[in-house]
């Protein structure tokens, strides 16, 4: 019995010694391991303002949105702090600031860190300008969208005009006819100088007629004596309409376009015709071009020199287009917000072309079928609207809990 007791005591002492020995050979770092759940810190950030971060839940001090939880922080020993380089304009990466700032529309500049800069030194901004927005927040702000597609673009140019009464044109026509007769007579002359002078007179008269609105075919018809000069002043059953078109609207005008005229003195009556000619010379004081149109008037109710309101339809065919309120302008640049997958919005620089009453033609920047935000100005006041909406929801929730 005594022997068994001694054996048990020896075994206990050997076991205790082995345990102490193993403890003494353990790594000194094993007693305080990194990466445990207690040592890891959660990081929260604002989806609209990624530079706003916190180690606990809360709301963004700028827009009031709930901070979203990012991936768990890396162990402190392996964590590397980001180095802030500068802040850049959200729409124009070339514009930067050393301190936080806002652009012309009130949008916050985006923080650019050292890791966001490529090896070549250029900032990789393609993804930095994008931001997520949940469906709930889109609903609170009132975000709507549409697709950029090919559309038939057209618009009406409206201008003031009058029924032609042009004695100067009649005089110019007579001068041209006389110049033609003189040149015909000089063909048999022996004097070369007289022939050249007659040719110059005819050329000058043709130029004058062009400046007054006649086209090549009309002038040629006068030269061939196939047209009665009076028909160019008072065509049978028709009248001439002079419309003054501003220089920024003249692009795209051509002969044969549809023209409508309404006279205040004849309410309810519309006279439809076509554009006959366009003056090549700008009227400097008014910055307008004279467009000459021809409209039927069999009853002769349009009196010479009567004022009329003219409408000319401009048609451009199918063009890639988006609604007017989808395009925002910042200085010389234009941009839209493209809706990507999972509620991500990407500001995209675009080049616009024709502007109609409803649409902008898009020359470059987006492609057919891409979805863009309509009413894109929501970003200007979205912060205040979202803050107020969240505040109201919070107040309602507090009231219900009471």
PDB file of C-alpha atoms in Angstrom, residues 66-314:
ATOM      1  CA  UNK A  66     -26.099  56.111 -41.662  1.00  0.00           C
ATOM      2  CA  UNK A  67     -22.465  55.048 -41.657  1.00  0.00           C
ATOM      3  CA  UNK A  68     -21.939  51.651 -43.275  1.00  0.00           C
ATOM      4  CA  UNK A  69     -19.723  48.985 -41.742  1.00  0.00           C
ATOM      5  CA  UNK A  70     -16.607  48.155 -43.729  1.00  0.00           C
ATOM      6  CA  UNK A  71     -14.605  44.936 -43.522  1.00  0.00           C
ATOM      7  CA  UNK A  72     -13.018  44.271 -40.128  1.00  0.00           C
ATOM      8  CA  UNK A  73      -9.793  46.137 -39.613  1.00  0.00           C
ATOM      9  CA  UNK A  74      -6.519  44.349 -40.124  1.00  0.00           C
ATOM     10  CA  UNK A  75      -4.378  43.480 -37.082  1.00  0.00           C
ATOM     11  CA  UNK A  76      -2.728  46.553 -35.663  1.00  0.00           C
ATOM     12  CA  UNK A  77       0.700  45.172 -36.435  1.00  0.00           C
ATOM     13  CA  UNK A  78      -0.185  44.779 -40.116  1.00  0.00           C
ATOM     14  CA  UNK A  79      -2.370  47.885 -40.499  1.00  0.00           C
ATOM     15  CA  UNK A  80      -0.949  50.606 -42.719  1.00  0.00           C
ATOM     16  CA  UNK A  81      -2.327  54.102 -42.433  1.00  0.00           C
ATOM     17  CA  UNK A  82      -3.346  55.801 -45.710  1.00  0.00           C
ATOM     18  CA  UNK A  83      -1.420  58.881 -46.750  1.00  0.00           C
ATOM     19  CA  UNK A  84      -3.664  61.705 -47.957  1.00  0.00           C
ATOM     20  CA  UNK A  85      -2.259  63.511 -50.996  1.00  0.00           C
ATOM     21  CA  UNK A  86      -4.912  66.065 -51.956  1.00  0.00           C
ATOM     22  CA  UNK A  87      -8.598  66.594 -52.711  1.00  0.00           C
ATOM     23  CA  UNK A  88      -9.898  66.645 -56.283  1.00  0.00           C
ATOM     24  CA  UNK A  89     -12.929  68.108 -58.045  1.00  0.00           C
ATOM     25  CA  UNK A  90     -15.641  65.374 -58.295  1.00  0.00           C
ATOM     26  CA  UNK A  91     -16.260  66.080 -61.998  1.00  0.00           C
ATOM     27  CA  UNK A  92     -12.939  67.519 -63.194  1.00  0.00           C
ATOM     28  CA  UNK A  93      -9.925  65.529 -61.923  1.00  0.00           C
ATOM     29  CA  UNK A  94      -7.542  68.261 -63.103  1.00  0.00           C
ATOM     30  CA  UNK A  95      -8.831  70.640 -60.423  1.00  0.00           C
ATOM     31  CA  UNK A  96      -7.356  69.847 -57.006  1.00  0.00           C
ATOM     32  CA  UNK A  97      -7.123  71.405 -53.560  1.00  0.00           C
ATOM     33  CA  UNK A  98      -4.784  70.750 -50.602  1.00  0.00           C
ATOM     34  CA  UNK A  99      -7.724  71.131 -48.198  1.00  0.00           C
ATOM     35  CA  UNK A 100     -11.374  69.968 -48.208  1.00  0.00           C
ATOM     36  CA  UNK A 101     -13.523  72.095 -50.521  1.00  0.00           C
ATOM     37  CA  UNK A 102     -16.765  72.209 -52.504  1.00  0.00           C
ATOM     38  CA  UNK A 103     -17.292  72.705 -56.238  1.00  0.00           C
ATOM     39  CA  UNK A 104     -19.581  75.219 -57.950  1.00  0.00           C
ATOM     40  CA  UNK A 105     -22.587  72.972 -57.325  1.00  0.00           C
ATOM     41  CA  UNK A 106     -21.874  72.353 -53.657  1.00  0.00           C
ATOM     42  CA  UNK A 107     -20.472  68.827 -54.102  1.00  0.00           C
ATOM     43  CA  UNK A 108     -17.572  67.857 -51.834  1.00  0.00           C
ATOM     44  CA  UNK A 109     -14.111  67.370 -53.285  1.00  0.00           C
ATOM     45  CA  UNK A 110     -12.957  63.724 -53.187  1.00  0.00           C
ATOM     46  CA  UNK A 111      -9.971  62.702 -51.072  1.00  0.00           C
ATOM     47  CA  UNK A 112      -7.120  61.109 -53.058  1.00  0.00           C
ATOM     48  CA  UNK A 113      -4.691  58.865 -51.170  1.00  0.00           C
ATOM     49  CA  UNK A 114      -1.239  57.670 -52.106  1.00  0.00           C
ATOM     50  CA  UNK A 115      -2.523  54.178 -52.938  1.00  0.00           C
ATOM     51  CA  UNK A 116      -4.999  55.693 -55.427  1.00  0.00           C
ATOM     52  CA  UNK A 117      -2.207  57.085 -57.588  1.00  0.00           C
ATOM     53  CA  UNK A 118      -0.895  54.888 -60.393  1.00  0.00           C
ATOM     54  CA  UNK A 119       2.772  54.231 -61.041  1.00  0.00           C
ATOM     55  CA  UNK A 120       2.771  56.783 -63.858  1.00  0.00           C
ATOM     56  CA  UNK A 121       1.730  59.504 -61.425  1.00  0.00           C
ATOM     57  CA  UNK A 122      -1.792  60.026 -62.810  1.00  0.00           C
ATOM     58  CA  UNK A 123      -4.729  59.698 -60.473  1.00  0.00           C
ATOM     59  CA  UNK A 124      -6.929  56.690 -61.180  1.00  0.00           C
ATOM     60  CA  UNK A 125     -10.223  58.548 -60.967  1.00  0.00           C
ATOM     61  CA  UNK A 126     -12.498  56.258 -62.951  1.00  0.00           C
ATOM     62  CA  UNK A 127     -13.803  54.507 -59.866  1.00  0.00           C
ATOM     63  CA  UNK A 128     -13.203  57.192 -57.274  1.00  0.00           C
ATOM     64  CA  UNK A 129     -16.035  59.395 -58.523  1.00  0.00           C
ATOM     65  CA  UNK A 130     -18.602  56.587 -58.330  1.00  0.00           C
ATOM     66  CA  UNK A 131     -20.743  56.190 -55.236  1.00  0.00           C
ATOM     67  CA  UNK A 132     -23.386  53.678 -54.059  1.00  0.00           C
ATOM     68  CA  UNK A 133     -26.926  54.636 -53.122  1.00  0.00           C
ATOM     69  CA  UNK A 134     -29.444  52.122 -51.810  1.00  0.00           C
ATOM     70  CA  UNK A 135     -32.957  51.914 -53.228  1.00  0.00           C
ATOM     71  CA  UNK A 136     -34.383  53.300 -49.996  1.00  0.00           C
ATOM     72  CA  UNK A 137     -32.167  56.374 -50.164  1.00  0.00           C
ATOM     73  CA  UNK A 138     -32.903  56.793 -53.885  1.00  0.00           C
ATOM     74  CA  UNK A 139     -36.585  56.852 -53.027  1.00  0.00           C
ATOM     75  CA  UNK A 140     -36.040  59.427 -50.298  1.00  0.00           C
ATOM     76  CA  UNK A 141     -34.117  61.691 -52.663  1.00  0.00           C
ATOM     77  CA  UNK A 142     -36.467  61.096 -55.599  1.00  0.00           C
ATOM     78  CA  UNK A 143     -33.996  59.638 -58.110  1.00  0.00           C
ATOM     79  CA  UNK A 144     -35.413  58.682 -61.523  1.00  0.00           C
ATOM     80  CA  UNK A 145     -33.626  57.343 -64.582  1.00  0.00           C
ATOM     81  CA  UNK A 146     -34.005  56.632 -68.297  1.00  0.00           C
ATOM     82  CA  UNK A 147     -32.009  55.045 -71.103  1.00  0.00           C
ATOM     83  CA  UNK A 148     -29.890  56.905 -73.635  1.00  0.00           C
ATOM     84  CA  UNK A 149     -31.360  55.828 -76.974  1.00  0.00           C
ATOM     85  CA  UNK A 150     -31.568  56.969 -80.591  1.00  0.00           C
ATOM     86  CA  UNK A 151     -34.371  59.494 -80.986  1.00  0.00           C
ATOM     87  CA  UNK A 152     -35.820  61.576 -83.805  1.00  0.00           C
ATOM     88  CA  UNK A 153     -34.585  65.051 -82.917  1.00  0.00           C
ATOM     89  CA  UNK A 154     -36.318  68.178 -84.152  1.00  0.00           C
ATOM     90  CA  UNK A 155     -37.283  71.586 -82.890  1.00  0.00           C
ATOM     91  CA  UNK A 156     -39.088  74.684 -84.091  1.00  0.00           C
ATOM     92  CA  UNK A 157     -37.250  77.927 -84.725  1.00  0.00           C
ATOM     93  CA  UNK A 158     -39.518  80.900 -84.159  1.00  0.00           C
ATOM     94  CA  UNK A 159     -38.750  84.314 -85.575  1.00  0.00           C
ATOM     95  CA  UNK A 160     -40.343  87.615 -86.437  1.00  0.00           C
ATOM     96  CA  UNK A 161     -40.870  88.480 -90.079  1.00  0.00           C
ATOM     97  CA  UNK A 162     -42.900  90.456 -92.560  1.00  0.00           C
ATOM     98  CA  UNK A 163     -44.553  90.111 -95.939  1.00  0.00           C
ATOM     99  CA  UNK A 164     -42.047  91.195 -98.573  1.00  0.00           C
ATOM    100  CA  UNK A 165     -42.268  94.709 -99.912  1.00  0.00           C
ATOM    101  CA  UNK A 166     -38.892  95.236-101.491  1.00  0.00           C
ATOM    102  CA  UNK A 167     -38.539  98.042-104.026  1.00  0.00           C
ATOM    103  CA  UNK A 168     -34.746  97.804-103.679  1.00  0.00           C
ATOM    104  CA  UNK A 169     -34.892  94.238-104.967  1.00  0.00           C
ATOM    105  CA  UNK A 170     -36.910  95.380-107.975  1.00  0.00           C
ATOM    106  CA  UNK A 171     -34.275  98.043-108.685  1.00  0.00           C
ATOM    107  CA  UNK A 172     -31.474  95.473-108.365  1.00  0.00           C
ATOM    108  CA  UNK A 173     -33.267  93.143-110.799  1.00  0.00           C
ATOM    109  CA  UNK A 174     -33.638  95.931-113.337  1.00  0.00           C
ATOM    110  CA  UNK A 175     -29.951  96.838-112.959  1.00  0.00           C
ATOM    111  CA  UNK A 176     -29.007  93.223-113.572  1.00  0.00           C
ATOM    112  CA  UNK A 177     -31.146  93.017-116.710  1.00  0.00           C
ATOM    113  CA  UNK A 178     -29.603  96.221-118.053  1.00  0.00           C
ATOM    114  CA  UNK A 179     -26.103  94.916-117.291  1.00  0.00           C
ATOM    115  CA  UNK A 180     -26.893  91.772-119.300  1.00  0.00           C
ATOM    116  CA  UNK A 181     -28.077  93.848-122.245  1.00  0.00           C
ATOM    117  CA  UNK A 182     -24.950  96.016-122.136  1.00  0.00           C
ATOM    118  CA  UNK A 183     -22.720  92.950-122.091  1.00  0.00           C
ATOM    119  CA  UNK A 184     -24.533  91.489-125.108  1.00  0.00           C
ATOM    120  CA  UNK A 185     -23.974  94.725-126.997  1.00  0.00           C
ATOM    121  CA  UNK A 186     -20.284  94.812-126.098  1.00  0.00           C
ATOM    122  CA  UNK A 187     -19.661  91.329-127.493  1.00  0.00           C
ATOM    123  CA  UNK A 188     -19.244  92.859-130.941  1.00  0.00           C
ATOM    124  CA  UNK A 189     -17.051  95.681-129.654  1.00  0.00           C
ATOM    125  CA  UNK A 190     -13.402  95.865-130.665  1.00  0.00           C
ATOM    126  CA  UNK A 191     -12.392  97.286-127.297  1.00  0.00           C
ATOM    127  CA  UNK A 192     -11.304  94.645-124.816  1.00  0.00           C
ATOM    128  CA  UNK A 193     -11.516  97.015-121.848  1.00  0.00           C
ATOM    129  CA  UNK A 194     -15.201  97.686-122.517  1.00  0.00           C
ATOM    130  CA  UNK A 195     -15.938  93.958-122.632  1.00  0.00           C
ATOM    131  CA  UNK A 196     -14.184  93.381-119.303  1.00  0.00           C
ATOM    132  CA  UNK A 197     -16.030  96.304-117.727  1.00  0.00           C
ATOM    133  CA  UNK A 198     -19.377  94.896-118.899  1.00  0.00           C
ATOM    134  CA  UNK A 199     -18.525  91.477-117.445  1.00  0.00           C
ATOM    135  CA  UNK A 200     -17.587  93.059-114.108  1.00  0.00           C
ATOM    136  CA  UNK A 201     -20.890  94.967-114.021  1.00  0.00           C
ATOM    137  CA  UNK A 202     -22.858  91.761-114.583  1.00  0.00           C
ATOM    138  CA  UNK A 203     -20.844  89.956-111.891  1.00  0.00           C
ATOM    139  CA  UNK A 204     -21.429  92.794-109.407  1.00  0.00           C
ATOM    140  CA  UNK A 205     -25.169  92.766-110.140  1.00  0.00           C
ATOM    141  CA  UNK A 206     -25.340  88.997-109.585  1.00  0.00           C
ATOM    142  CA  UNK A 207     -23.533  89.369-106.258  1.00  0.00           C
ATOM    143  CA  UNK A 208     -25.958  92.083-105.193  1.00  0.00           C
ATOM    144  CA  UNK A 209     -28.951  89.875-106.021  1.00  0.00           C
ATOM    145  CA  UNK A 210     -27.443  87.013-104.002  1.00  0.00           C
ATOM    146  CA  UNK A 211     -26.969  89.311-101.033  1.00  0.00           C
ATOM    147  CA  UNK A 212     -30.630  90.317-101.324  1.00  0.00           C
ATOM    148  CA  UNK A 213     -31.769  86.707-101.097  1.00  0.00           C
ATOM    149  CA  UNK A 214     -32.002  85.333-104.633  1.00  0.00           C
ATOM    150  CA  UNK A 215     -30.472  81.944-105.387  1.00  0.00           C
ATOM    151  CA  UNK A 216     -28.486  80.780-108.419  1.00  0.00           C
ATOM    152  CA  UNK A 217     -31.484  79.209-110.158  1.00  0.00           C
ATOM    153  CA  UNK A 218     -33.530  82.400-109.855  1.00  0.00           C
ATOM    154  CA  UNK A 219     -30.694  84.563-111.146  1.00  0.00           C
ATOM    155  CA  UNK A 220     -30.072  82.172-114.027  1.00  0.00           C
ATOM    156  CA  UNK A 221     -33.782  82.256-114.889  1.00  0.00           C
ATOM    157  CA  UNK A 222     -33.571  86.062-115.111  1.00  0.00           C
ATOM    158  CA  UNK A 223     -30.532  85.814-117.363  1.00  0.00           C
ATOM    159  CA  UNK A 224     -32.288  83.307-119.628  1.00  0.00           C
ATOM    160  CA  UNK A 225     -35.416  85.491-119.644  1.00  0.00           C
ATOM    161  CA  UNK A 226     -37.470  82.529-118.429  1.00  0.00           C
ATOM    162  CA  UNK A 227     -38.797  84.368-115.381  1.00  0.00           C
ATOM    163  CA  UNK A 228     -40.874  87.496-115.152  1.00  0.00           C
ATOM    164  CA  UNK A 229     -39.086  89.856-112.735  1.00  0.00           C
ATOM    165  CA  UNK A 230     -42.424  90.692-111.145  1.00  0.00           C
ATOM    166  CA  UNK A 231     -42.848  87.046-110.135  1.00  0.00           C
ATOM    167  CA  UNK A 232     -39.845  87.451-107.855  1.00  0.00           C
ATOM    168  CA  UNK A 233     -41.511  90.395-106.173  1.00  0.00           C
ATOM    169  CA  UNK A 234     -45.189  89.443-106.269  1.00  0.00           C
ATOM    170  CA  UNK A 235     -45.561  85.811-107.399  1.00  0.00           C
ATOM    171  CA  UNK A 236     -49.027  84.888-108.616  1.00  0.00           C
ATOM    172  CA  UNK A 237     -51.138  83.439-105.829  1.00  0.00           C
ATOM    173  CA  UNK A 238     -48.168  83.580-103.451  1.00  0.00           C
ATOM    174  CA  UNK A 239     -46.243  86.033-101.304  1.00  0.00           C
ATOM    175  CA  UNK A 240     -42.686  86.261-100.102  1.00  0.00           C
ATOM    176  CA  UNK A 241     -41.991  86.179 -96.383  1.00  0.00           C
ATOM    177  CA  UNK A 242     -38.815  87.624 -94.869  1.00  0.00           C
ATOM    178  CA  UNK A 243     -37.832  86.080 -91.517  1.00  0.00           C
ATOM    179  CA  UNK A 244     -34.936  87.297 -89.369  1.00  0.00           C
ATOM    180  CA  UNK A 245     -33.071  84.303 -87.878  1.00  0.00           C
ATOM    181  CA  UNK A 246     -30.479  84.779 -85.124  1.00  0.00           C
ATOM    182  CA  UNK A 247     -26.962  83.671 -85.992  1.00  0.00           C
ATOM    183  CA  UNK A 248     -26.833  80.947 -83.314  1.00  0.00           C
ATOM    184  CA  UNK A 249     -29.932  79.348 -84.889  1.00  0.00           C
ATOM    185  CA  UNK A 250     -28.951  79.538 -88.569  1.00  0.00           C
ATOM    186  CA  UNK A 251     -26.886  76.343 -88.579  1.00  0.00           C
ATOM    187  CA  UNK A 252     -28.812  73.573 -90.313  1.00  0.00           C
ATOM    188  CA  UNK A 253     -31.081  75.850 -92.354  1.00  0.00           C
ATOM    189  CA  UNK A 254     -31.511  74.857 -95.989  1.00  0.00           C
ATOM    190  CA  UNK A 255     -33.796  75.449 -98.948  1.00  0.00           C
ATOM    191  CA  UNK A 256     -37.027  73.486 -98.987  1.00  0.00           C
ATOM    192  CA  UNK A 257     -37.631  73.406 -95.229  1.00  0.00           C
ATOM    193  CA  UNK A 258     -41.215  73.755 -94.031  1.00  0.00           C
ATOM    194  CA  UNK A 259     -42.248  77.247 -93.002  1.00  0.00           C
ATOM    195  CA  UNK A 260     -45.409  78.453 -91.278  1.00  0.00           C
ATOM    196  CA  UNK A 261     -46.487  82.075 -90.910  1.00  0.00           C
ATOM    197  CA  UNK A 262     -49.232  83.629 -88.808  1.00  0.00           C
ATOM    198  CA  UNK A 263     -50.249  87.278 -89.046  1.00  0.00           C
ATOM    199  CA  UNK A 264     -51.546  89.029 -85.910  1.00  0.00           C
ATOM    200  CA  UNK A 265     -53.949  90.880 -88.201  1.00  0.00           C
ATOM    201  CA  UNK A 266     -55.453  87.541 -89.312  1.00  0.00           C
ATOM    202  CA  UNK A 267     -55.994  85.540 -86.100  1.00  0.00           C
ATOM    203  CA  UNK A 268     -56.582  81.828 -86.521  1.00  0.00           C
ATOM    204  CA  UNK A 269     -55.097  81.601 -90.021  1.00  0.00           C
ATOM    205  CA  UNK A 270     -51.835  79.783 -90.751  1.00  0.00           C
ATOM    206  CA  UNK A 271     -49.964  80.040 -94.036  1.00  0.00           C
ATOM    207  CA  UNK A 272     -47.676  77.115 -94.877  1.00  0.00           C
ATOM    208  CA  UNK A 273     -44.831  77.293 -97.374  1.00  0.00           C
ATOM    209  CA  UNK A 274     -41.144  76.564 -97.873  1.00  0.00           C
ATOM    210  CA  UNK A 275     -37.789  78.269 -97.432  1.00  0.00           C
ATOM    211  CA  UNK A 276     -36.583  79.636-100.784  1.00  0.00           C
ATOM    212  CA  UNK A 277     -33.247  81.206 -99.919  1.00  0.00           C
ATOM    213  CA  UNK A 278     -30.964  82.180 -97.053  1.00  0.00           C
ATOM    214  CA  UNK A 279     -28.926  85.361 -97.065  1.00  0.00           C
ATOM    215  CA  UNK A 280     -25.178  84.665 -96.893  1.00  0.00           C
ATOM    216  CA  UNK A 281     -24.535  87.983 -95.123  1.00  0.00           C
ATOM    217  CA  UNK A 282     -25.086  88.667 -91.431  1.00  0.00           C
ATOM    218  CA  UNK A 283     -26.971  91.791 -90.420  1.00  0.00           C
ATOM    219  CA  UNK A 284     -24.450  93.075 -87.877  1.00  0.00           C
ATOM    220  CA  UNK A 285     -26.702  95.392 -85.791  1.00  0.00           C
ATOM    221  CA  UNK A 286     -29.352  92.701 -85.168  1.00  0.00           C
ATOM    222  CA  UNK A 287     -27.012  89.666 -85.477  1.00  0.00           C
ATOM    223  CA  UNK A 288     -29.532  87.958 -87.776  1.00  0.00           C
ATOM    224  CA  UNK A 289     -29.671  86.347 -91.212  1.00  0.00           C
ATOM    225  CA  UNK A 290     -32.568  87.015 -93.557  1.00  0.00           C
ATOM    226  CA  UNK A 291     -34.430  83.889 -94.656  1.00  0.00           C
ATOM    227  CA  UNK A 292     -36.773  84.235 -97.612  1.00  0.00           C
ATOM    228  CA  UNK A 293     -39.825  81.979 -97.718  1.00  0.00           C
ATOM    229  CA  UNK A 294     -42.688  81.512-100.143  1.00  0.00           C
ATOM    230  CA  UNK A 295     -46.248  80.846 -98.943  1.00  0.00           C
ATOM    231  CA  UNK A 296     -49.494  80.478-100.924  1.00  0.00           C
ATOM    232  CA  UNK A 297     -51.932  83.392-100.620  1.00  0.00           C
ATOM    233  CA  UNK A 298     -54.528  83.009-103.360  1.00  0.00           C
ATOM    234  CA  UNK A 299     -56.927  85.455-101.709  1.00  0.00           C
ATOM    235  CA  UNK A 300     -54.283  88.180-101.346  1.00  0.00           C
ATOM    236  CA  UNK A 301     -55.044  88.719 -97.669  1.00  0.00           C
ATOM    237  CA  UNK A 302     -51.388  89.154 -96.695  1.00  0.00           C
ATOM    238  CA  UNK A 303     -50.581  92.791 -97.364  1.00  0.00           C
ATOM    239  CA  UNK A 304     -47.044  93.926 -98.219  1.00  0.00           C
ATOM    240  CA  UNK A 305     -44.999  94.859 -95.140  1.00  0.00           C
ATOM    241  CA  UNK A 306     -47.458  93.096 -92.796  1.00  0.00           C
ATOM    242  CA  UNK A 307     -45.780  91.664 -89.693  1.00  0.00           C
ATOM    243  CA  UNK A 308     -45.920  87.877 -89.283  1.00  0.00           C
ATOM    244  CA  UNK A 309     -44.732  85.279 -86.771  1.00  0.00           C
ATOM    245  CA  UNK A 310     -42.691  82.600 -88.512  1.00  0.00           C
ATOM    246  CA  UNK A 311     -42.051  79.011 -87.419  1.00  0.00           C
ATOM    247  CA  UNK A 312     -39.523  76.824 -89.248  1.00  0.00           C
ATOM    248  CA  UNK A 313     -39.162  73.137 -88.364  1.00  0.00           C
ATOM    249  CA  UNK A 314     -35.590  71.875 -88.012  1.00  0.00           C
TER     250      UNK A 314
END
